[in-house]
Tab-separated table of C-alpha atoms in Angstrom:
chain	number	residue	atom	x	y	z
W	11	MET	CA	40.721	-13.167	-20.585
W	12	THR	CA	37.591	-14.964	-19.549
W	13	SER	CA	34.251	-13.327	-19.151
W	14	HIS	CA	34.310	-14.640	-15.574
W	15	SER	CA	37.194	-12.330	-14.597
W	16	LEU	CA	35.397	-9.421	-16.232
W	17	PHE	CA	32.256	-10.106	-14.330
W	18	SER	CA	34.253	-10.400	-11.055
W	19	ALA	CA	35.886	-7.083	-11.829
W	20	PHE	CA	32.407	-5.587	-12.320
W	21	LEU	CA	31.282	-6.997	-9.005
W	22	SER	CA	34.345	-5.885	-7.071
W	23	VAL	CA	33.945	-2.307	-8.275
W	24	VAL	CA	30.296	-2.363	-7.148
W	25	ARG	CA	31.238	-3.894	-3.801
W	26	ARG	CA	34.032	-1.317	-3.344
W	27	ASP	CA	31.772	1.605	-4.009
W	28	LEU	CA	29.063	0.305	-1.767
W	29	LEU	CA	31.686	-0.279	0.971
W	30	LEU	CA	33.118	3.128	0.647
W	31	ALA	CA	29.574	4.714	0.822
W	32	TYR	CA	28.922	2.573	3.892
W	33	ARG	CA	31.973	4.082	5.565
W	34	HIS	CA	30.699	7.539	4.886
W	35	ARG	CA	27.059	6.980	5.794
W	36	SER	CA	26.245	10.575	6.588
W	37	GLU	CA	26.800	11.689	2.978
W	38	LEU	CA	24.197	9.213	1.874
W	39	VAL	CA	21.380	10.869	3.798
W	40	ASN	CA	22.004	14.405	2.256
W	41	PRO	CA	20.477	13.890	-1.194
W	42	LEU	CA	17.545	12.086	0.338
W	43	ALA	CA	16.981	14.858	2.834
W	44	PHE	CA	17.223	17.269	-0.058
W	45	PHE	CA	14.628	15.304	-2.038
W	46	VAL	CA	12.150	15.252	0.873
W	47	MET	CA	12.653	19.037	1.586
W	48	VAL	CA	12.195	20.111	-2.054
W	49	VAL	CA	8.991	18.163	-2.233
W	50	SER	CA	7.693	19.669	1.050
W	51	MET	CA	8.488	23.194	-0.233
W	52	PHE	CA	5.735	22.966	-2.812
W	53	PRO	CA	2.646	22.891	-0.531
W	54	LEU	CA	4.139	25.988	1.113
W	55	ALA	CA	4.661	27.704	-2.201
W	56	VAL	CA	1.266	26.798	-3.922
W	57	GLY	CA	-1.011	26.515	-1.040
W	58	ALA	CA	-2.457	23.697	0.859
W	59	ASP	CA	-5.392	22.933	-1.618
W	60	VAL	CA	-5.587	19.082	-1.554
W	61	GLU	CA	-6.983	18.800	-5.024
W	62	LEU	CA	-4.244	20.891	-6.599
W	63	LEU	CA	-1.560	19.192	-4.631
W	64	ARG	CA	-2.827	15.774	-5.660
W	65	ARG	CA	-2.611	16.821	-9.276
W	66	ILE	CA	0.825	18.249	-9.244
W	67	ALA	CA	2.361	15.794	-6.809
W	68	PRO	CA	3.777	13.312	-9.335
W	69	GLY	CA	5.386	16.000	-11.282
W	70	VAL	CA	6.779	17.583	-8.162
W	71	ILE	CA	8.169	14.298	-6.980
W	72	TRP	CA	9.826	13.638	-10.386
W	73	VAL	CA	11.381	17.110	-10.636
W	74	ALA	CA	12.698	16.728	-7.067
W	75	ALA	CA	14.135	13.258	-7.961
W	76	LEU	CA	15.766	14.837	-10.924
W	77	LEU	CA	17.419	17.631	-8.817
W	78	ALA	CA	18.393	15.183	-6.045
W	79	SER	CA	20.023	12.770	-8.565
W	80	LEU	CA	21.886	15.818	-10.018
W	81	LEU	CA	23.164	16.757	-6.689
W	82	SER	CA	24.427	13.337	-5.792
W	83	MET	CA	25.754	12.807	-9.304
W	84	ASP	CA	29.014	14.736	-8.866
W	85	ALA	CA	30.225	12.236	-6.332
W	86	ILE	CA	30.248	9.425	-8.674
W	87	PHE	CA	33.754	10.025	-10.017
W	88	ARG	CA	35.045	13.041	-8.067
W	89	SER	CA	36.844	11.184	-5.155
W	90	ASP	CA	38.214	8.500	-7.443
W	91	PHE	CA	39.460	11.112	-9.786
W	92	GLU	CA	41.187	13.117	-6.973
W	93	ASP	CA	42.899	10.191	-5.290
W	94	GLY	CA	44.063	8.533	-8.456
W	95	SER	CA	42.002	5.299	-8.361
W	96	LEU	CA	40.361	6.294	-11.524
W	97	GLU	CA	43.740	6.144	-13.352
W	98	LEU	CA	44.217	2.697	-11.910
W	99	MET	CA	40.880	1.599	-13.361
W	100	VAL	CA	41.846	2.852	-16.723
W	101	MET	CA	45.067	0.800	-16.548
W	102	THR	CA	43.374	-2.466	-15.654
W	103	PRO	CA	43.027	-4.935	-18.563
W	104	HIS	CA	39.234	-4.616	-18.375
W	105	PRO	CA	37.268	-2.275	-20.612
W	106	LEU	CA	36.672	0.992	-18.836
W	107	SER	CA	33.064	1.054	-20.070
W	108	VAL	CA	32.223	-1.987	-17.996
W	109	LEU	CA	33.827	-0.592	-14.942
W	110	VAL	CA	31.947	2.603	-15.468
W	111	LEU	CA	28.701	0.714	-15.732
W	112	ALA	CA	29.552	-0.844	-12.313
W	113	LYS	CA	30.160	2.443	-10.783
W	114	VAL	CA	26.860	3.651	-12.151
W	115	VAL	CA	25.069	0.634	-10.726
W	116	ALA	CA	26.600	1.183	-7.317
W	117	HIS	CA	25.676	4.881	-7.557
W	118	TRP	CA	22.063	4.088	-8.393
W	119	LEU	CA	21.813	1.626	-5.441
W	120	LEU	CA	23.010	4.486	-3.188
W	121	SER	CA	21.091	7.366	-4.708
W	122	GLY	CA	18.181	6.119	-6.779
W	123	MET	CA	17.041	3.257	-4.610
W	124	PRO	CA	16.652	5.399	-1.498
W	125	LEU	CA	14.394	7.931	-3.430
W	126	LEU	CA	12.356	5.007	-4.455
W	127	LEU	CA	11.810	3.763	-0.904
W	128	ILE	CA	10.888	7.206	0.466
W	129	THR	CA	8.534	8.123	-2.343
W	130	PRO	CA	5.499	6.112	-1.030
W	131	LEU	CA	5.536	8.214	2.190
W	132	LEU	CA	5.704	11.440	0.260
W	133	ALA	CA	2.959	10.303	-2.175
W	134	LEU	CA	0.798	9.607	0.919
W	135	MET	CA	1.438	13.102	2.253
W	136	PHE	CA	0.083	14.440	-1.105
W	137	ASP	CA	-2.897	12.033	-0.946
W	138	ILE	CA	-2.200	10.191	-4.126
W	139	ASP	CA	-4.327	7.045	-4.867
W	140	VAL	CA	-2.608	3.795	-3.998
W	141	ASP	CA	-2.828	2.587	-7.654
W	142	VAL	CA	-1.220	5.762	-8.913
W	143	ILE	CA	1.617	5.405	-6.238
W	144	TRP	CA	2.531	1.996	-7.798
W	145	VAL	CA	2.658	3.526	-11.236
W	146	LEU	CA	4.888	6.347	-9.884
W	147	LEU	CA	7.125	3.911	-8.305
W	148	LEU	CA	7.384	2.013	-11.453
W	149	THR	CA	8.319	5.033	-13.483
W	150	LEU	CA	10.950	5.907	-10.869
W	151	LEU	CA	12.354	2.404	-10.971
W	152	LEU	CA	12.625	2.626	-14.829
W	153	GLY	CA	13.673	6.256	-14.818
W	154	THR	CA	16.202	6.900	-12.098
W	155	PRO	CA	18.712	4.443	-13.586
W	156	VAL	CA	18.585	6.433	-16.718
W	157	LEU	CA	19.174	9.639	-14.813
W	158	SER	CA	22.331	8.043	-13.242
W	159	LEU	CA	23.542	6.640	-16.622
W	160	ILE	CA	23.107	9.942	-18.472
W	161	GLY	CA	24.541	12.039	-15.626
W	162	ALA	CA	27.659	9.881	-15.504
W	163	ILE	CA	28.549	11.104	-18.963
W	164	ALA	CA	28.250	14.756	-17.942
W	165	VAL	CA	30.123	14.184	-14.683
W	166	ALA	CA	32.902	12.416	-16.607
W	167	LEU	CA	33.136	15.430	-18.878
W	168	THR	CA	33.363	17.875	-15.980
W	169	VAL	CA	35.245	15.977	-13.317
W	170	GLY	CA	38.551	17.646	-14.168
W	171	LEU	CA	37.099	21.225	-13.835
W	172	ARG	CA	37.110	23.058	-10.514
W	173	LYS	CA	33.833	24.753	-11.003
W	174	GLY	CA	31.736	21.898	-12.480
W	175	GLY	CA	28.696	22.262	-10.392
W	176	VAL	CA	26.331	24.655	-12.351
W	177	LEU	CA	27.777	23.553	-15.655
W	178	LEU	CA	26.764	19.951	-14.841
W	179	ALA	CA	23.111	20.991	-14.300
W	180	ILE	CA	23.179	22.761	-17.708
W	181	LEU	CA	24.694	19.807	-19.401
W	182	VAL	CA	22.474	17.204	-17.823
W	183	LEU	CA	18.926	18.639	-17.504
W	184	PRO	CA	18.127	18.939	-21.080
W	185	LEU	CA	19.089	15.333	-21.607
W	186	TYR	CA	16.706	14.202	-18.739
W	187	VAL	CA	13.733	15.625	-20.528
W	188	PRO	CA	12.518	12.553	-22.386
W	189	VAL	CA	12.492	10.559	-19.145
W	190	LEU	CA	10.566	13.234	-17.377
W	191	ILE	CA	8.093	13.543	-20.066
W	192	PHE	CA	7.368	9.813	-20.385
W	193	ALA	CA	7.272	9.345	-16.566
W	194	SER	CA	4.839	12.120	-15.881
W	195	ALA	CA	2.673	11.114	-18.917
W	196	ALA	CA	2.478	7.616	-17.446
W	197	VAL	CA	1.472	8.888	-13.968
W	198	ASP	CA	-1.075	11.374	-15.527
W	199	SER	CA	-2.698	8.552	-17.582
W	200	ALA	CA	-2.816	6.317	-14.467
W	201	ALA	CA	-4.443	9.092	-12.501
W	202	SER	CA	-7.187	9.423	-15.109
W	203	GLY	CA	-7.714	5.728	-15.512
W	204	LEU	CA	-6.077	5.513	-19.119
W	205	PRO	CA	-3.759	2.644	-20.179
W	206	ILE	CA	-0.177	3.379	-19.444
W	207	SER	CA	1.695	0.565	-21.159
W	208	GLY	CA	2.829	2.792	-24.132
W	209	GLN	CA	4.718	5.105	-21.792
W	210	LEU	CA	6.156	2.212	-19.800
W	211	TYR	CA	7.348	0.553	-22.904
W	212	MET	CA	9.018	3.762	-24.042
W	213	MET	CA	10.710	4.193	-20.674
W	214	SER	CA	11.939	0.612	-20.671
W	215	ALA	CA	13.291	1.274	-24.150
W	216	ILE	CA	15.093	4.357	-22.978
W	217	LEU	CA	16.511	2.505	-20.055
W	218	PHE	CA	17.915	-0.315	-22.108
W	219	LEU	CA	19.237	2.066	-24.750
W	220	ALA	CA	20.896	4.018	-21.987
W	221	ILE	CA	22.452	0.902	-20.362
W	222	THR	CA	23.853	-0.143	-23.771
W	223	LEU	CA	25.021	3.205	-25.107
W	224	THR	CA	25.992	5.502	-22.264
W	225	PRO	CA	29.010	3.645	-20.839
W	226	TRP	CA	31.001	4.323	-24.014
W	227	PRO	CA	30.812	8.046	-24.035
W	228	THR	CA	31.333	8.098	-20.236
W	229	ALA	CA	34.493	6.104	-20.524
W	230	ALA	CA	35.674	8.239	-23.485
W	231	ALA	CA	35.009	11.427	-21.464
W	232	LEU	CA	36.786	9.966	-18.466
W	233	LYS	CA	39.860	9.175	-20.528
W	234	MET	CA	39.739	12.696	-21.930
W	235	SER	CA	39.439	14.216	-18.425
W	236	LEU	CA	42.416	12.242	-17.380
W	237	GLY	CA	44.369	13.532	-20.289
B	25	MET	CA	36.555	13.753	-53.365
B	26	MET	CA	38.592	12.410	-50.482
B	27	LYS	CA	41.649	13.998	-51.894
B	28	PHE	CA	39.833	17.408	-51.978
B	29	LEU	CA	38.569	16.917	-48.424
B	30	HIS	CA	42.066	16.010	-47.297
B	31	LYS	CA	43.523	19.108	-48.955
B	32	PHE	CA	40.729	21.223	-47.656
B	33	SER	CA	41.270	20.239	-44.071
B	34	SER	CA	44.764	21.472	-43.995
B	35	PRO	CA	44.785	24.845	-42.209
B	36	PRO	CA	46.853	27.019	-44.659
B	37	TYR	CA	44.811	25.799	-47.700
B	38	PHE	CA	41.551	26.351	-45.875
B	39	TYR	CA	42.642	29.761	-44.750
B	40	SER	CA	43.336	30.880	-48.206
B	41	ILE	CA	40.468	29.265	-50.017
B	42	SER	CA	37.875	30.385	-47.572
B	43	GLY	CA	39.242	34.003	-47.830
B	44	ARG	CA	38.554	33.759	-51.644
B	45	MET	CA	35.074	32.181	-51.129
B	46	LEU	CA	33.783	34.761	-48.804
B	47	PRO	CA	33.084	37.684	-51.191
B	48	TRP	CA	31.227	35.255	-53.548
B	49	LEU	CA	29.161	33.782	-50.787
B	50	THR	CA	28.372	37.152	-49.434
B	51	ALA	CA	27.109	38.396	-52.839
B	52	LEU	CA	25.068	35.216	-53.351
B	53	PHE	CA	23.595	35.645	-49.886
B	54	LEU	CA	22.548	39.272	-50.506
B	55	VAL	CA	20.858	38.443	-53.811
B	56	LEU	CA	18.985	35.499	-52.399
B	57	LEU	CA	17.942	37.395	-49.266
B	58	ALA	CA	16.715	40.372	-51.320
B	59	TYR	CA	14.720	38.120	-53.596
B	60	GLY	CA	13.396	36.046	-50.734
B	61	LEU	CA	12.316	38.969	-48.655
B	62	TYR	CA	10.679	40.712	-51.641
B	63	GLY	CA	8.835	37.573	-52.651
B	64	GLY	CA	7.798	36.769	-49.127
B	65	LEU	CA	6.934	40.215	-47.814
B	66	VAL	CA	5.524	41.713	-51.024
B	67	THR	CA	4.467	39.445	-53.870
B	68	ALA	CA	3.261	36.318	-51.906
B	69	PRO	CA	-0.519	36.412	-51.400
B	70	ALA	CA	-1.805	36.928	-47.918
B	71	ASP	CA	-2.934	33.839	-46.084
B	72	TYR	CA	-6.726	33.393	-46.088
B	73	GLN	CA	-6.850	32.717	-42.414
B	74	GLN	CA	-3.777	34.360	-40.919
B	75	GLY	CA	-3.633	37.445	-43.061
B	76	ASP	CA	-0.250	39.095	-43.217
B	77	SER	CA	0.851	37.669	-39.955
B	78	PHE	CA	1.962	34.470	-41.661
B	79	ARG	CA	4.745	36.313	-43.408
B	80	ILE	CA	6.923	35.855	-40.288
B	81	ILE	CA	7.480	32.257	-41.476
B	82	TYR	CA	9.916	33.576	-43.976
B	83	VAL	CA	12.283	34.124	-41.071
B	84	HIS	CA	10.841	31.719	-38.508
B	85	VAL	CA	10.839	28.493	-40.496
B	86	PRO	CA	14.331	28.805	-42.115
B	87	ALA	CA	15.741	29.718	-38.627
B	88	ALA	CA	14.068	26.601	-37.166
B	89	TRP	CA	15.372	24.444	-39.812
B	90	MET	CA	18.919	25.932	-39.415
B	91	SER	CA	18.755	25.287	-35.711
B	92	MET	CA	18.545	21.571	-36.175
B	93	PHE	CA	20.738	21.401	-39.298
B	94	ILE	CA	23.595	23.259	-37.425
B	95	TYR	CA	23.324	20.886	-34.487
B	96	MET	CA	23.788	17.943	-36.786
B	97	VAL	CA	26.803	19.778	-38.454
B	98	MET	CA	28.317	20.347	-35.099
B	99	ALA	CA	27.826	16.732	-33.955
B	100	VAL	CA	29.112	15.128	-37.180
B	101	SER	CA	32.131	17.332	-37.486
B	102	GLY	CA	32.709	16.843	-33.770
B	103	GLY	CA	32.553	13.182	-34.292
B	104	ILE	CA	34.993	13.428	-37.316
B	105	GLY	CA	37.367	15.433	-35.106
B	106	LEU	CA	37.050	12.920	-32.275
B	107	ILE	CA	37.830	9.913	-34.540
B	108	TRP	CA	40.367	11.234	-37.002
B	109	ARG	CA	41.807	14.086	-34.890
B	110	ILE	CA	41.329	16.579	-37.775
B	111	LYS	CA	41.863	20.017	-36.409
B	112	LEU	CA	39.637	21.783	-38.814
B	113	ALA	CA	36.657	19.495	-38.003
B	114	GLU	CA	37.160	20.323	-34.290
B	115	ILE	CA	37.169	23.972	-35.233
B	116	VAL	CA	34.035	23.635	-37.437
B	117	SER	CA	32.231	21.978	-34.677
B	118	ILE	CA	32.806	24.451	-31.990
B	119	SER	CA	32.393	27.455	-34.298
B	120	SER	CA	29.010	26.212	-35.233
B	121	ALA	CA	27.635	26.278	-31.669
B	122	PRO	CA	27.076	29.994	-31.139
B	123	ILE	CA	25.643	30.375	-34.657
B	124	GLY	CA	23.267	27.465	-33.996
B	125	ALA	CA	22.305	28.887	-30.657
B	126	SER	CA	21.539	32.349	-32.315
B	127	PHE	CA	19.272	30.643	-34.977
B	128	THR	CA	17.509	28.719	-32.227
B	129	LEU	CA	16.865	31.848	-30.326
B	130	LEU	CA	15.708	33.627	-33.462
B	131	ALA	CA	13.215	30.724	-34.053
B	132	LEU	CA	11.870	30.971	-30.548
B	133	VAL	CA	11.474	34.721	-30.560
B	134	THR	CA	9.854	34.840	-33.993
B	135	GLY	CA	7.626	31.953	-33.156
B	136	SER	CA	6.606	33.750	-29.870
B	137	LEU	CA	5.940	37.023	-31.894
B	138	TRP	CA	3.719	35.026	-34.343
B	139	GLY	CA	2.041	33.223	-31.454
B	140	LYS	CA	0.684	36.396	-29.793
B	141	PRO	CA	-1.743	37.431	-32.602
B	142	MET	CA	-2.466	33.792	-33.734
B	143	TRP	CA	-2.837	31.920	-30.472
B	144	GLY	CA	-3.370	34.880	-28.173
B	145	THR	CA	-0.397	34.056	-26.044
B	146	TRP	CA	3.302	34.564	-26.356
B	147	TRP	CA	4.199	31.081	-25.244
B	148	VAL	CA	2.475	27.707	-25.125
B	149	TRP	CA	4.087	24.600	-23.665
B	150	ASP	CA	3.498	22.773	-26.883
B	151	ALA	CA	5.864	20.006	-28.025
B	152	ARG	CA	7.678	21.736	-30.791
B	153	LEU	CA	8.222	24.944	-28.845
B	154	THR	CA	9.518	23.032	-25.907
B	155	SER	CA	11.778	20.938	-27.893
B	156	GLU	CA	13.265	24.051	-29.666
B	157	LEU	CA	13.793	25.443	-26.200
B	158	ILE	CA	15.590	22.192	-25.155
B	159	LEU	CA	17.629	22.495	-28.298
B	160	PHE	CA	18.616	25.935	-27.212
B	161	PHE	CA	19.598	24.543	-23.795
B	162	LEU	CA	21.708	21.821	-25.440
B	163	TYR	CA	23.558	24.541	-27.374
B	164	LEU	CA	24.144	26.497	-24.048
B	165	GLY	CA	25.603	23.346	-22.485
B	166	VAL	CA	27.935	22.877	-25.438
B	167	ILE	CA	29.230	26.530	-25.372
B	168	GLY	CA	29.471	26.461	-21.541
B	169	LEU	CA	31.433	23.181	-21.596
B	170	TYR	CA	33.817	24.569	-24.302
B	171	ASN	CA	34.432	27.768	-22.317
B	172	ALA	CA	35.070	25.952	-19.099
B	173	ILE	CA	37.916	23.734	-20.289
B	174	GLU	CA	41.118	25.648	-20.890
B	175	ASP	CA	42.962	23.538	-23.295
B	176	ASN	CA	41.356	23.937	-26.821
B	177	ARG	CA	41.909	20.439	-28.008
B	178	THR	CA	40.622	18.794	-24.784
B	179	ALA	CA	37.592	21.190	-24.929
B	180	SER	CA	36.777	20.178	-28.505
B	181	ARG	CA	36.787	16.525	-27.715
B	182	ALA	CA	34.556	17.182	-24.675
B	183	VAL	CA	32.212	19.116	-26.855
B	184	ALA	CA	32.122	16.427	-29.594
B	185	ILE	CA	31.169	13.809	-27.004
B	186	LEU	CA	28.435	15.982	-25.605
B	187	ALA	CA	27.075	16.915	-29.110
B	188	LEU	CA	26.951	13.250	-30.042
B	189	VAL	CA	25.141	12.330	-26.851
B	190	GLY	CA	22.675	15.213	-27.671
B	191	VAL	CA	22.039	13.906	-31.128
B	192	VAL	CA	19.945	11.125	-29.452
B	193	ASN	CA	17.566	13.946	-28.604
B	194	ILE	CA	17.107	15.148	-32.116
B	195	PRO	CA	14.910	12.286	-33.319
B	196	ILE	CA	12.917	12.667	-30.187
B	197	ILE	CA	12.472	16.309	-30.946
B	198	HIS	CA	11.294	15.400	-34.404
B	199	TYR	CA	8.777	12.685	-33.416
B	200	SER	CA	7.516	14.653	-30.407
B	201	VAL	CA	5.372	16.509	-33.022
B	202	GLU	CA	3.445	13.388	-33.704
B	203	TRP	CA	3.375	11.994	-30.249
B	204	TRP	CA	1.843	14.773	-28.395
B	205	SER	CA	-1.279	16.609	-29.500
B	206	SER	CA	-0.139	19.991	-30.292
B	207	LEU	CA	-1.171	23.596	-31.032
B	208	HIS	CA	1.704	23.997	-33.495
B	209	GLN	CA	0.838	23.880	-37.165
B	210	GLY	CA	1.471	20.451	-38.703
B	211	PRO	CA	4.282	20.321	-41.321
B	212	THR	CA	2.939	22.043	-44.514
B	213	VAL	CA	6.040	21.942	-46.662
B	214	THR	CA	7.534	18.461	-46.464
B	215	LYS	CA	4.558	16.509	-47.770
B	216	PHE	CA	6.071	15.600	-51.053
B	217	ALA	CA	2.868	14.478	-52.738
B	218	LYS	CA	1.011	17.725	-52.602
B	219	PRO	CA	2.385	20.527	-50.432
B	220	SER	CA	-0.517	22.299	-48.575
B	221	ILE	CA	1.151	25.602	-49.136
B	222	HIS	CA	0.580	27.846	-52.086
B	223	ILE	CA	3.420	27.731	-54.714
B	224	ASP	CA	3.851	31.598	-54.536
B	225	MET	CA	4.352	31.378	-50.813
B	226	LEU	CA	6.599	28.316	-51.055
B	227	ILE	CA	9.261	29.613	-53.468
B	228	PRO	CA	10.301	32.569	-51.342
B	229	LEU	CA	10.306	30.271	-48.343
B	230	LEU	CA	12.701	27.920	-50.042
B	231	VAL	CA	14.829	30.889	-51.283
B	232	MET	CA	15.002	32.168	-47.785
B	233	ALA	CA	16.022	28.759	-46.480
B	234	VAL	CA	18.985	28.720	-48.969
B	235	ALA	CA	19.866	32.164	-48.156
B	236	PHE	CA	19.999	31.292	-44.424
B	237	LYS	CA	22.271	28.301	-45.166
B	238	ILE	CA	24.571	30.502	-47.121
B	239	TYR	CA	24.524	32.993	-44.288
B	240	TYR	CA	25.589	30.120	-41.934
B	241	ALA	CA	28.395	29.208	-44.325
B	242	ILE	CA	29.608	32.852	-44.187
B	243	ALA	CA	29.422	33.158	-40.417
B	244	LEU	CA	31.015	29.710	-40.006
B	245	LEU	CA	33.934	30.454	-42.206
B	246	LEU	CA	34.529	33.808	-40.535
B	247	ARG	CA	34.449	32.156	-37.070
B	248	CYS	CA	36.667	29.284	-38.173
B	249	ARG	CA	39.220	31.619	-39.734
B	250	ASN	CA	39.263	33.528	-36.388
B	251	GLU	CA	39.563	30.340	-34.348
B	252	LEU	CA	42.280	29.103	-36.637
B	253	VAL	CA	44.397	32.162	-36.276
B	254	GLN	CA	44.028	31.988	-32.556
B	255	ARG	CA	44.969	28.366	-32.376
B	256	GLU	CA	47.864	28.391	-34.825
B	257	GLN	CA	49.648	31.436	-33.376
B	258	GLY	CA	53.288	31.307	-34.156
B	259	SER	CA	53.053	28.618	-36.958
B	260	ARG	CA	55.011	29.310	-40.073
B	261	TRP	CA	52.170	29.312	-42.679
B	262	LEU	CA	50.328	31.831	-40.556
B	263	ASP	CA	53.361	34.216	-40.327
B	264	GLU	CA	53.640	33.982	-44.036
B	265	VAL	CA	50.008	34.932	-44.531
B	266	LEU	CA	50.166	37.800	-42.090
B	267	GLU	CA	53.284	39.082	-43.743
B	268	LYS	CA	51.358	39.498	-47.032
B	269	VAL	CA	48.596	41.536	-45.388
């Protein structure tokens, strides 16, 4: 088998998932609406003090992004598992880990990207400086793919279970911690005018580590769930 | 060595030899515990800054060490079970999880009790406390996942994958101490050149650490035997063992 056919398999899985999502457009909006709503609950809860809101906004946006990605995560394998297309993917001559990576890429384009696009708007509502918004976006760009990659492992582990929802959160949230820490540290440093390259290097390192390593456990877990 | 391991991993042999090991381990544990507690609570000098409050380290530090050690045991034996499909390794892996979770909780609670008189607060969001808390969450995830999957063998494989993924977090836990400025004491024991802890304080601490390890071995063997009996119901060797009882 040539690498060309592997790459085209990768692309066709991405294309298929995007097309499927396009046919169910309304489902795409829900995690985004959730993200915006969670963020807008915070001013109501802690008060409308602009100074305070500006300080906590990056953290709030990040936690909301974490929760939103958690919500949308379950969909990544669920329908394929139920209608049997996942079994067909396992049976193709291509390594499952590559196909899994394709599914994660499609999932990030559908769930991570929209968060990135709406974040500047939310950031303006919290009166964050423009420079800090750029850093926030950069951390989201580096961080949200990691969330999808790690989340895929947990979804693969729980996809065969009927009540996977809460369990998924318990499995995934502890693993999200490093991303959250470095992202918020970067935004904090940017807000106080300190260099942020260290945190961004760490986040890039985590991203590449996740791209390289997570498809294997995800593939193994999927095979286990399929029995 | 390999031969011994191979033999040890056969359920009937493990069941009989672990039964014979348990009384010895229990005796050893009690002796070490008595010595460690006496040494730590009575003979060790009071700390010049912390007074008698520091004595909680004789429970806190070994518990914290165990919390990470058991996670590694769980992940490694889970990995062995995943690769070579050794039943006993799977059992060791999943039997470790509740014990590890208990030690983690113990470390958190004792740390919090110590933090109140020392730092003036029950809890600070400091790197080590937080990472210990996250370790506790990781244990909860492992236990939750195992209980959610009905088939034992499938559940063991799922848990092994999860534990191996979680291991990536252990180095981050460790280095977090150096990366974030922290209220927590720096390590005082592992500086090999010159430990900054008095020798009369150190010896009971190490004895307690060994005692905790042996306690873990005892609890692990008991849980493994229990799990083994449940999983091997109806097999011939088990019927033979049960007949003798």
